[in-house]
XYZ file of C-alpha atoms in Angstrom:
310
model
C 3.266 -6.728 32.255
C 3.950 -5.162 29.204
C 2.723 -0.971 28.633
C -0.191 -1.156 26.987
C -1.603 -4.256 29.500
C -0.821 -2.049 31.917
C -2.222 1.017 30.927
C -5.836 -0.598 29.603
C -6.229 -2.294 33.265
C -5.654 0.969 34.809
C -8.002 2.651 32.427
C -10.851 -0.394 33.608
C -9.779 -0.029 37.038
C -10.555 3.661 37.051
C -13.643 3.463 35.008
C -15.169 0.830 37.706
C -14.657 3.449 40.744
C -15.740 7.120 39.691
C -14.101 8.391 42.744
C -10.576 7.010 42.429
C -10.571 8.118 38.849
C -11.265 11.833 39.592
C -8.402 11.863 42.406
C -6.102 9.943 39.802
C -7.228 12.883 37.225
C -6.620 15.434 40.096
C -3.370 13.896 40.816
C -1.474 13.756 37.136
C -3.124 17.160 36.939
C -1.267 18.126 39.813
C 2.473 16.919 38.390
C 1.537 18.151 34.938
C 1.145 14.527 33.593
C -0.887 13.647 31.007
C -2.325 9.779 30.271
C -0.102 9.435 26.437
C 0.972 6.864 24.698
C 4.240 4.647 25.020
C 4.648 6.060 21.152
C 4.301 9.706 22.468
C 6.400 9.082 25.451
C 9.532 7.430 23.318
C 9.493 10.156 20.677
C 9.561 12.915 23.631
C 12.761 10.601 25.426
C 14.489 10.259 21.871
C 14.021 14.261 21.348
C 15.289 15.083 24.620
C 18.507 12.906 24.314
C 19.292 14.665 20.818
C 18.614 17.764 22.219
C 20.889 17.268 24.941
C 23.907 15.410 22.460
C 23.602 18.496 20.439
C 25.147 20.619 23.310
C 28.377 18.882 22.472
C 28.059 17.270 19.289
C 25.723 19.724 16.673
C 25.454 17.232 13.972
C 24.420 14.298 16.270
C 21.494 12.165 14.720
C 19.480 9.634 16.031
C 19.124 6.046 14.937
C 15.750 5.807 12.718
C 13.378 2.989 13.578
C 10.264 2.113 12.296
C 7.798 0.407 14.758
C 4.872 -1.776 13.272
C 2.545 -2.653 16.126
C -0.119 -6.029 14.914
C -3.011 -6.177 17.336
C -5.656 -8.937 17.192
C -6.757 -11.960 18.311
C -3.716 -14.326 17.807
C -0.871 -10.827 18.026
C -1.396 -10.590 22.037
C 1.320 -12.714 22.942
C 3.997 -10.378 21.277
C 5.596 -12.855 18.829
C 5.466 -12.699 15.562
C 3.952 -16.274 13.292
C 6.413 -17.425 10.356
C 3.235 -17.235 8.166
C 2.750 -13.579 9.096
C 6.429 -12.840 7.782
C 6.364 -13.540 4.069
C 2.843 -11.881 3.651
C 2.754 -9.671 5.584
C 6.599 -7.774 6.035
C 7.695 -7.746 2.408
C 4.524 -6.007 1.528
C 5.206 -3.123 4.274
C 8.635 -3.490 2.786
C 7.412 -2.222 -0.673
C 5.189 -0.151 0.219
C 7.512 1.805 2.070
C 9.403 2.014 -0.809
C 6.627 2.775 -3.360
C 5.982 5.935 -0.704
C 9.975 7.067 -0.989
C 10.200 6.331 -5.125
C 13.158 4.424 -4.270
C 14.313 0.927 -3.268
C 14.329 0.896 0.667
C 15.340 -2.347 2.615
C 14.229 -2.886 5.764
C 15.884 -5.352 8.501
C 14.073 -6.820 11.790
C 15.537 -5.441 14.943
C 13.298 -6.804 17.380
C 9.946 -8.142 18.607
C 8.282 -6.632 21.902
C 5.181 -7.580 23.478
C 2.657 -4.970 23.610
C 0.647 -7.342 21.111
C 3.080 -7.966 18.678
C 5.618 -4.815 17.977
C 8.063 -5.494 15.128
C 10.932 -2.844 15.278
C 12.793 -2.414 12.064
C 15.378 -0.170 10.647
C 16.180 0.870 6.698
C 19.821 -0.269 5.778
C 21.491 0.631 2.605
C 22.042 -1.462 -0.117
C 25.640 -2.876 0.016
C 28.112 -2.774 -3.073
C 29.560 -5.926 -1.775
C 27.123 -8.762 -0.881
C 29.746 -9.800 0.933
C 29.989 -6.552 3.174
C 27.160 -5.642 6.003
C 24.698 -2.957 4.917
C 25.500 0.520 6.667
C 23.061 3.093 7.101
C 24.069 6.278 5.101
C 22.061 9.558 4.382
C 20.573 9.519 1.253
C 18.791 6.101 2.025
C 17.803 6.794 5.550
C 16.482 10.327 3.779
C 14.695 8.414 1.367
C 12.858 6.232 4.492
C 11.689 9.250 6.271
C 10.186 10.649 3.205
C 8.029 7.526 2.727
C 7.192 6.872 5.567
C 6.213 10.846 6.049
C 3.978 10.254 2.563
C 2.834 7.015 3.884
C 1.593 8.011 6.906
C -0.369 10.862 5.987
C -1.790 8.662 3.275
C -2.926 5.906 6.230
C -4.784 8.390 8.388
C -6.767 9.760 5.302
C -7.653 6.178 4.255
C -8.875 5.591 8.019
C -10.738 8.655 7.826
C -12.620 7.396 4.194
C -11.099 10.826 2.322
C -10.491 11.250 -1.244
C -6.742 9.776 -1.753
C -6.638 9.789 -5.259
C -3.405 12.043 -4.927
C -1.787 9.461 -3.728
C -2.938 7.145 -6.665
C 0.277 5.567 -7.090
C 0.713 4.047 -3.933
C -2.883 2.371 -4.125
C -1.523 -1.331 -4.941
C 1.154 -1.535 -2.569
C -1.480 -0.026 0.421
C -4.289 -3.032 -1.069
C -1.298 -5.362 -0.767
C -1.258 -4.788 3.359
C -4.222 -4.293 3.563
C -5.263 -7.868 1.961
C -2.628 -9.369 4.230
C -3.829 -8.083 7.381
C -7.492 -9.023 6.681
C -6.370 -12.141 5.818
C -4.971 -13.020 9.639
C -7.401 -10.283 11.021
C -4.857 -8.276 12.285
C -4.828 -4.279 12.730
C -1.651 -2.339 11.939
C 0.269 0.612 13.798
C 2.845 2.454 12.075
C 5.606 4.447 13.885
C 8.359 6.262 12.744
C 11.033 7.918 14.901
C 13.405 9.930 12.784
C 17.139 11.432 12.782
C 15.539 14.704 13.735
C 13.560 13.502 16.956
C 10.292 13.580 15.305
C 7.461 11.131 15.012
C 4.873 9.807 12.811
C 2.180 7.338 13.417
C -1.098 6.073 11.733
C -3.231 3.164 11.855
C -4.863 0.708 9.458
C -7.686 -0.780 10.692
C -10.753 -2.879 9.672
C -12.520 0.529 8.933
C -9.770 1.422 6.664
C -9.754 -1.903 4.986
C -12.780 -1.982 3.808
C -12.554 1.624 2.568
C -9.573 0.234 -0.045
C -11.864 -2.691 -0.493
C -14.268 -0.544 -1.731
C -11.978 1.791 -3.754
C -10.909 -1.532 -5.408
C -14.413 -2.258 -6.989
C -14.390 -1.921 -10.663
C -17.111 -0.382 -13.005
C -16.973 -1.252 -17.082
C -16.469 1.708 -19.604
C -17.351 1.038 -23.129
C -16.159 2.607 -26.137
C -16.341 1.761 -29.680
C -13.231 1.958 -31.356
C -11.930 0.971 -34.747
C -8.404 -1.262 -34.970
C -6.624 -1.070 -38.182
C -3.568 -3.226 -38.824
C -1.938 -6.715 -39.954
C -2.656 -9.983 -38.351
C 0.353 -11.315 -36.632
C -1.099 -14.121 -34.272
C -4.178 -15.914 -34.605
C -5.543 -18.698 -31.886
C -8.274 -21.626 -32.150
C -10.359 -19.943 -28.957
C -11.149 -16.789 -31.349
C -8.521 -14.248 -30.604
C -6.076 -12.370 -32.657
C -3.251 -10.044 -32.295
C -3.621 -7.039 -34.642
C -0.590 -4.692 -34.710
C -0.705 -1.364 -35.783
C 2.269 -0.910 -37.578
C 6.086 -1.805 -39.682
C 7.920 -0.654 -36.663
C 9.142 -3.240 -33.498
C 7.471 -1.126 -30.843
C 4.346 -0.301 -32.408
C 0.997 -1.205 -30.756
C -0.418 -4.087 -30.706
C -4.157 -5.469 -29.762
C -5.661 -8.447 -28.902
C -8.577 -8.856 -30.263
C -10.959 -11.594 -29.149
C -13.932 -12.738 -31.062
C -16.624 -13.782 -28.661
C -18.163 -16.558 -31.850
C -14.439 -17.858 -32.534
C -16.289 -19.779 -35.638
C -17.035 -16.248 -37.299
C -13.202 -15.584 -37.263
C -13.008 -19.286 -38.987
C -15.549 -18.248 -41.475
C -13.715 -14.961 -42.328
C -10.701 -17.185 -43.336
C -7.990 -14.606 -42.194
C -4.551 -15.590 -42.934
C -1.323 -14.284 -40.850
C 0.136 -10.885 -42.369
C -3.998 -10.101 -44.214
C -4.442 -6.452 -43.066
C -7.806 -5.662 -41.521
C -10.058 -3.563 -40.057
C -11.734 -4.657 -37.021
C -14.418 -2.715 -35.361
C -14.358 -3.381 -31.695
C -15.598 -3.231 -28.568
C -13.087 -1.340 -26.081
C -13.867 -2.005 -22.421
C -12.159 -0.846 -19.480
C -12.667 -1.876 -15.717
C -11.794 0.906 -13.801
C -11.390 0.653 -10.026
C -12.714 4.274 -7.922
C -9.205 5.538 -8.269
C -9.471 5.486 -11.628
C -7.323 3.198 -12.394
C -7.830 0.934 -15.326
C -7.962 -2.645 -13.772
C -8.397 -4.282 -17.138
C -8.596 -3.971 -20.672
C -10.525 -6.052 -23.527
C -11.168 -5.400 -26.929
C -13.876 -7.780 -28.551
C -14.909 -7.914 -32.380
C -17.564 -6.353 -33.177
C -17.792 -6.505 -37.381
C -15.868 -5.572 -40.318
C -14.954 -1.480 -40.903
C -14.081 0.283 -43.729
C -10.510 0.842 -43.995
C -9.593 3.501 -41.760
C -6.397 4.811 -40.109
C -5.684 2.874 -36.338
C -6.351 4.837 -33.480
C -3.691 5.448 -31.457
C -4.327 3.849 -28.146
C -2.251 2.334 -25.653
C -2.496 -1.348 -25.415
């Protein structure tokens, strides 16, 4: 029977018989033992060993490991589905590295029951293919500051705060999120660093839904004017108007909702024009533009391009 079987049939057990609960409370009391959490317990084991390698070795570390704990309906026999793997583990993968600003690879260590506990580790990135990936400083650093970020980031999302701070990391955190809804599984995240330390948070159905509502859009509307040269034109009504002489300058597509009044105006490729147009953003509550369209609205007077981002 794995921990956490164990421990929620005690907790039933002592919730049907009032009596043996309060001389089970009395008891731990008594030794100085409180009811925590395999997590809780591990990080206190894994702090005590370092603490105790340190007498004889200062610069001792521990091994880092990252523990992501599925629970749900089809995770309680503590094995992880193929399917699960390629949407759901890559995603944690790069969202662990969105967290750090860096490239961090993770590898599978293990699978333990408990529902389904994967147990992973961050390698370095070989210079040789050939050659096994080593764990070195700088990347494990990297891991532990992600996963620091990325945790605090979790529990505020769980909690329904304002994480617009952390506005960055918004698409990687929809990308789990969407996977774990999608096999209706809830997600643990542990991580046990060098130091001895620990750092957990959860993503739940109550946090998915929060990013599922952060990811609804709302339209702003502006009316711009587009001045340039005609570089692209297409049968379904939209052109590409760019800006300027130079390689890198801006460029717009510009899409005519009546594609015969762009056959009626009879533009030809290089005609310079002067579009007034319709400038429409879908911005998610992050404020994150989600999408941008520019539709035709009629001619302008000739007039310098604004210079917006495409």
């Amino acid at each position: 029977m794995t921990g956490d079987s164990w421990r929620e049939r005690r907790r039933a057990l002592l919730q049907g018989d009032p009596d043996e609960a309060e001389r089970t409370a009395e008891f731990l009391d008594r030794l100085g033992t409180e009811d925590r959490d395999d997590e809780e317990i591990e990080a206190e084991h894994r702090a005590s060993r370092l603490a105790a390698t340190r007498e004889y070795a200062p610069d001792a570390r521990l091994d880092e490991e990252l523990q992501l704990r599925l629970t749900g309906p089809d995770a309680e026999g503590g094995a992880l589905r193929f399917q699960w793997g390629g949407a759901l583990l890559q995603p944690v993968e790069h969202m662990v590295s969105v967290a750090a600003g860096t490239p961090v690879q993770l590898e599978l260590t293990g699978i333990s029951a408990g529902s389904t506990v994967v147990h992973a580790r961050p390698v370095a990135i070989a210079s040789d293919a050939a050659e096994p990936a080593a764990l070195d400083t700088p990347t494990t650093s990297a891991a532990s500051a992600g996963l620091g970020t990325l945790t605090t980031l979790l529990d505020a999302v769980e909690a329904e705060r304002d994480i617009r701070e952390w506005a960055r990391l918004f698409d990687a955190v929809e990308a789990v999120s969407r996977a774990l809804s999608r096999y209706a599984l809830d997600l643990g995240v542990t991580w046990y660093d060098a130091e001895g330390h620990m750092r957990s948070a959860r993503l739940t159905e109550r946090g998915r839904q929060y990013v599922k509502r952060l990811r609804e859009t709302k339209d702003r509307d502006q009316e711009i004017i587009i001045s340039g040269r005609i570089t692209e034109m297409r049968e379904s009504g939209l052109v590409k108007v760019k800006t300027g002489t130079a390689k890198n300058a801006p460029a717009y597509d510009v899409r005519f909702e009546e594609p015969d009044e762009l056959l009626r105006m009879r533009p030809g490729l290089g005609d310079n024009v002067h579009f007034r147009v319709r400038f429409r953003q879908q911005l998610d509550s992050m404020g994150i533009a989600r999408s941008t369209e520019y539709t035709y609205l009629g001619s302008a007077a000739e007039q310098t391009s604004l210079p917006l981002e495409p």
